[in-house]
Coordinates of N, CA and C in Angstrom, one line a residue:
X1 N 11.3 -28.4 23.9 CA 10.8 -27.1 23.8 C 10.4 -26.7 22.4
X2 N 11.1 -27.2 21.4 CA 10.9 -26.8 20.0 C 9.8 -27.7 19.4
X3 N 8.7 -27.8 19.9 CA 7.6 -28.6 19.4 C 6.6 -27.9 18.5
X4 N 6.6 -26.5 18.5 CA 5.6 -25.8 17.8 C 6.1 -25.7 16.4
X5 N 5.2 -26.1 15.5 CA 5.5 -26.0 14.0 C 4.4 -25.2 13.4
X6 N 4.8 -24.6 12.3 CA 3.8 -23.8 11.5 C 3.7 -24.3 10.1
X7 N 2.5 -24.2 9.6 CA 2.2 -24.6 8.2 C 1.6 -23.5 7.5
X8 N 2.0 -23.3 6.3 CA 1.4 -22.2 5.5 C -0.1 -22.5 5.2
X9 N -0.9 -21.5 5.3 CA -2.3 -21.7 5.1 C -2.7 -21.8 3.6
X10 N -1.9 -21.2 2.8 CA -2.3 -21.3 1.3 C -1.0 -21.6 0.5
X11 N -1.2 -22.2 -0.6 CA 0.0 -22.4 -1.5 C 0.6 -23.8 -1.2
X12 N 1.4 -24.3 -2.1 CA 2.1 -25.6 -1.9 C 3.2 -25.4 -0.9
X13 N 3.5 -26.6 -0.3 CA 4.6 -26.6 0.7 C 5.9 -26.7 -0.1
X14 N 6.9 -26.0 0.4 CA 8.3 -26.2 -0.2 C 8.8 -27.5 0.2
X15 N 9.6 -28.1 -0.7 CA 10.1 -29.5 -0.5 C 11.6 -29.4 -0.3
X16 N 12.2 -30.0 0.7 CA 13.6 -30.1 0.9 C 14.3 -30.9 -0.2
X17 N 15.4 -30.4 -0.8 CA 16.0 -31.1 -1.9 C 16.6 -32.5 -1.6
X18 N 17.3 -32.5 -0.4 CA 18.0 -33.8 -0.1 C 17.1 -34.9 0.4
X19 N 15.9 -34.6 1.0 CA 15.1 -35.6 1.5 C 13.8 -35.8 0.8
X20 N 13.3 -34.8 0.1 CA 12.1 -34.8 -0.7 C 10.9 -34.7 0.2
X21 N 11.1 -34.3 1.5 CA 9.9 -34.1 2.4 C 9.6 -32.7 2.4
X22 N 8.3 -32.4 2.8 CA 7.9 -31.0 2.9 C 8.7 -30.3 4.0
X23 N 9.0 -29.0 3.7 CA 9.7 -28.2 4.7 C 8.7 -27.5 5.6
X24 N 8.7 -27.8 6.9 CA 7.9 -27.1 7.8 C 8.8 -26.4 8.9
X25 N 8.8 -25.1 8.9 CA 9.7 -24.5 9.9 C 9.3 -24.6 11.3
X26 N 10.2 -24.9 12.2 CA 9.9 -25.0 13.6 C 10.2 -23.7 14.3
X27 N 9.3 -23.3 15.2 CA 9.5 -22.1 16.0 C 9.8 -22.5 17.4
X28 N 10.9 -22.1 18.0 CA 11.3 -22.5 19.3 C 11.0 -21.4 20.3
X29 N 10.7 -21.9 21.6 CA 10.6 -20.9 22.7 C 9.2 -20.2 22.6
X30 N 9.2 -18.9 23.0 CA 8.0 -18.2 23.1 C 7.6 -17.5 21.7
X31 N 8.4 -17.7 20.7 CA 8.1 -17.1 19.4 C 6.8 -17.6 18.8
X32 N 6.1 -16.7 18.1 CA 4.9 -17.1 17.4 C 5.1 -16.7 15.9
X33 N 4.3 -17.1 15.0 CA 4.4 -16.8 13.6 C 4.3 -15.3 13.4
X34 N 3.4 -14.7 14.2 CA 3.2 -13.2 14.1 C 4.4 -12.5 14.5
X35 N 5.1 -13.0 15.5 CA 6.3 -12.3 16.0 C 7.4 -12.3 15.0
X36 N 7.4 -13.3 14.1 CA 8.4 -13.4 13.0 C 8.1 -12.3 12.0
X37 N 6.9 -12.0 11.8 CA 6.5 -11.0 10.9 C 6.9 -9.6 11.5
X38 N 6.6 -9.5 12.8 CA 7.0 -8.3 13.5 C 8.5 -8.0 13.4
X39 N 9.3 -9.1 13.6 CA 10.8 -9.0 13.5 C 11.2 -8.5 12.1
X40 N 10.6 -9.1 11.1 CA 10.9 -8.7 9.7 C 10.6 -7.2 9.5
X41 N 9.4 -6.8 10.0 CA 9.0 -5.4 9.9 C 10.0 -4.5 10.6
X42 N 10.4 -4.8 11.8 CA 11.3 -4.0 12.5 C 12.7 -4.0 11.8
X43 N 13.1 -5.0 11.2 CA 14.4 -5.0 10.5 C 14.3 -4.1 9.3
X44 N 13.2 -4.1 8.6 CA 13.0 -3.2 7.5 C 13.0 -1.7 8.0
X45 N 12.3 -1.5 9.0 CA 12.3 -0.1 9.6 C 13.6 0.4 10.0
X46 N 14.4 -0.5 10.6 CA 15.7 -0.1 11.1 C 16.7 0.1 9.9
X47 N 16.5 -0.7 8.8 CA 17.3 -0.5 7.6 C 17.0 0.8 7.0
X48 N 15.8 1.3 7.0 CA 15.4 2.6 6.4 C 16.0 3.7 7.3
X49 N 16.0 3.6 8.6 CA 16.5 4.7 9.4 C 18.0 4.8 9.5
X50 N 18.7 3.8 9.2 CA 20.2 3.9 9.3 C 20.7 4.3 7.9
X51 N 20.7 5.6 7.7 CA 21.2 6.1 6.5 C 22.6 6.7 6.7
X52 N 23.3 6.8 5.6 CA 24.7 7.4 5.6 C 24.6 8.9 5.8
X53 N 25.5 9.5 6.6 CA 25.5 10.9 6.8 C 26.0 11.6 5.5
X54 N 25.3 12.7 5.1 CA 25.8 13.4 3.9 C 27.2 14.0 4.2
X55 N 28.0 14.0 3.1 CA 29.4 14.5 3.3 C 29.3 16.1 3.4
X56 N 30.3 16.6 4.1 CA 30.4 18.0 4.3 C 30.9 18.8 3.1
X57 N 31.7 18.1 2.2 CA 32.2 18.7 1.0 C 31.1 18.6 -0.1
X58 N 31.0 19.6 -0.9 CA 30.0 19.5 -2.0 C 30.3 18.4 -3.0
X59 N 29.3 17.7 -3.5 CA 29.5 16.6 -4.4 C 30.1 17.1 -5.7
X60 N 31.1 16.4 -6.2 CA 31.7 16.8 -7.4 C 31.1 16.1 -8.6
X61 N 31.0 16.8 -9.7 CA 30.5 16.2 -10.9 C 31.6 16.2 -11.9
X62 N 31.3 15.5 -13.0 CA 32.2 15.5 -14.1 C 31.8 16.5 -15.1
X63 N 32.6 17.4 -15.5 CA 32.3 18.5 -16.4 C 33.1 18.3 -17.7
X64 N 32.5 18.5 -18.8 CA 33.1 18.5 -20.1 C 33.5 19.9 -20.5
X65 N 34.8 20.2 -20.7 CA 35.3 21.5 -21.0 C 35.5 21.7 -22.5
X66 N 34.9 22.7 -23.1 CA 34.9 22.9 -24.5 C 35.4 24.4 -24.8
X67 N 36.2 24.6 -25.8 CA 36.6 25.9 -26.2 C 35.9 26.3 -27.4
X68 N 35.1 27.4 -27.3 CA 34.4 27.9 -28.5 C 35.3 28.9 -29.2
X69 N 36.1 28.3 -30.1 CA 37.1 29.1 -30.9 C 36.7 29.3 -32.3
X70 N 36.2 28.2 -32.9 CA 35.9 28.2 -34.3 C 34.5 27.5 -34.5
X71 N 34.1 27.2 -35.7 CA 32.9 26.6 -36.0 C 32.8 25.2 -35.3
X72 N 33.7 24.3 -35.6 CA 33.7 23.1 -34.7 C 34.3 23.4 -33.4
X73 N 33.6 23.4 -32.3 CA 34.1 23.7 -31.0 C 35.2 22.7 -30.6
X74 N 36.2 23.1 -29.9 CA 37.4 22.2 -29.6 C 37.2 21.6 -28.2
X75 N 37.2 20.3 -28.1 CA 37.1 19.6 -26.9 C 38.4 19.7 -26.1
X76 N 38.4 20.2 -24.9 CA 39.6 20.3 -24.1 C 39.8 19.1 -23.2
X77 N 38.8 18.7 -22.4 CA 38.9 17.6 -21.6 C 37.9 17.6 -20.5
X78 N 38.0 16.7 -19.5 CA 37.1 16.5 -18.4 C 37.8 17.0 -17.1
X79 N 37.0 17.6 -16.2 CA 37.4 17.9 -14.9 C 36.3 17.5 -13.9
X80 N 36.7 17.3 -12.7 CA 35.7 17.1 -11.6 C 35.6 18.3 -10.7
X81 N 34.4 18.8 -10.6 CA 34.2 20.0 -9.7 C 32.8 20.1 -9.3
X82 N 32.5 20.9 -8.2 CA 31.1 21.0 -7.8 C 30.2 21.8 -8.7
X83 N 30.7 22.8 -9.3 CA 29.9 23.7 -10.2 C 30.7 24.1 -11.4
X84 N 30.0 24.8 -12.4 CA 30.6 25.1 -13.7 C 31.7 26.1 -13.6
X85 N 31.6 27.1 -12.7 CA 32.6 28.2 -12.6 C 33.9 27.6 -12.0
X86 N 33.8 26.7 -11.0 CA 35.0 26.1 -10.5 C 35.6 25.1 -11.5
X87 N 34.7 24.5 -12.3 CA 35.2 23.6 -13.3 C 36.1 24.3 -14.4
X88 N 35.6 25.5 -14.8 CA 36.4 26.3 -15.7 C 37.7 26.7 -15.1
X89 N 37.7 27.1 -13.8 CA 38.9 27.5 -13.2 C 39.9 26.4 -13.1
X90 N 39.4 25.2 -12.8 CA 40.3 24.0 -12.7 C 40.8 23.7 -14.1
X91 N 40.0 23.8 -15.1 CA 40.5 23.5 -16.5 C 41.6 24.5 -16.9
X92 N 41.5 25.8 -16.5 CA 42.5 26.7 -16.9 C 43.8 26.3 -16.3
X93 N 43.8 25.8 -15.0 CA 45.0 25.4 -14.3 C 45.5 24.1 -14.9
X94 N 44.6 23.1 -15.1 CA 45.1 21.8 -15.5 C 45.6 21.7 -16.9
X95 N 44.9 22.4 -17.8 CA 45.2 22.3 -19.2 C 46.0 23.5 -19.7
X96 N 46.4 24.4 -18.8 CA 47.3 25.5 -19.1 C 46.7 26.4 -20.3
X97 N 45.5 26.8 -20.1 CA 44.8 27.6 -21.1 C 45.1 29.1 -20.8
X98 N 45.3 29.8 -21.9 CA 45.6 31.3 -21.8 C 44.5 32.0 -21.1
X99 N 44.8 33.1 -20.4 CA 43.7 33.8 -19.7 C 42.9 34.6 -20.7
X100 N 43.4 34.9 -21.9 CA 42.5 35.6 -22.8 C 41.5 34.7 -23.5
X101 N 41.6 33.4 -23.3 CA 40.6 32.4 -23.8 C 39.6 31.9 -22.8
X102 N 39.7 32.4 -21.6 CA 38.9 31.9 -20.5 C 37.4 32.3 -20.8
X103 N 37.1 33.4 -21.4 CA 35.7 33.8 -21.6 C 35.1 32.9 -22.7
X104 N 35.9 32.1 -23.4 CA 35.4 31.3 -24.5 C 35.2 29.8 -24.0
X105 N 35.5 29.5 -22.8 CA 35.4 28.2 -22.3 C 33.9 28.0 -21.8
X106 N 33.4 26.8 -22.0 CA 32.1 26.4 -21.4 C 32.3 25.1 -20.8
X107 N 31.5 24.9 -19.7 CA 31.5 23.6 -19.0 C 30.1 23.0 -19.0
X108 N 30.0 21.8 -19.5 CA 28.7 21.2 -19.5 C 28.8 19.9 -18.6
X109 N 27.7 19.7 -17.8 CA 27.8 18.5 -16.9 C 27.6 17.2 -17.7
X110 N 28.3 16.2 -17.3 CA 28.2 14.9 -17.9 C 27.4 14.0 -17.0
X111 N 26.6 13.1 -17.6 CA 25.8 12.1 -16.8 C 26.7 10.9 -16.7
X112 N 26.7 10.4 -15.4 CA 27.5 9.2 -15.1 C 26.7 8.0 -14.9

């Protein structure tokens, strides 16, 4: 049944390493060369449609927390939070910053 062979219409034939003979793929059964292209196209389309579901929780970013106290600003640390206000709130808790210095904290997003 596997008697149908295909040959490329243009370009050189690929050569098998162990025998040195040209590689000619065999197509078995009812398959045709065009159907192989269709299968590849369907596989690509399926790969594009199977996407991961977005998560329900907001994406967290890495924020750099800085205290504007004097001329050289003081680096406090990094926190992960979805937005700047929650990043400042987390920094107050994590780094035990006084509540009177909260208005001097800034959060800048870091590129990862």
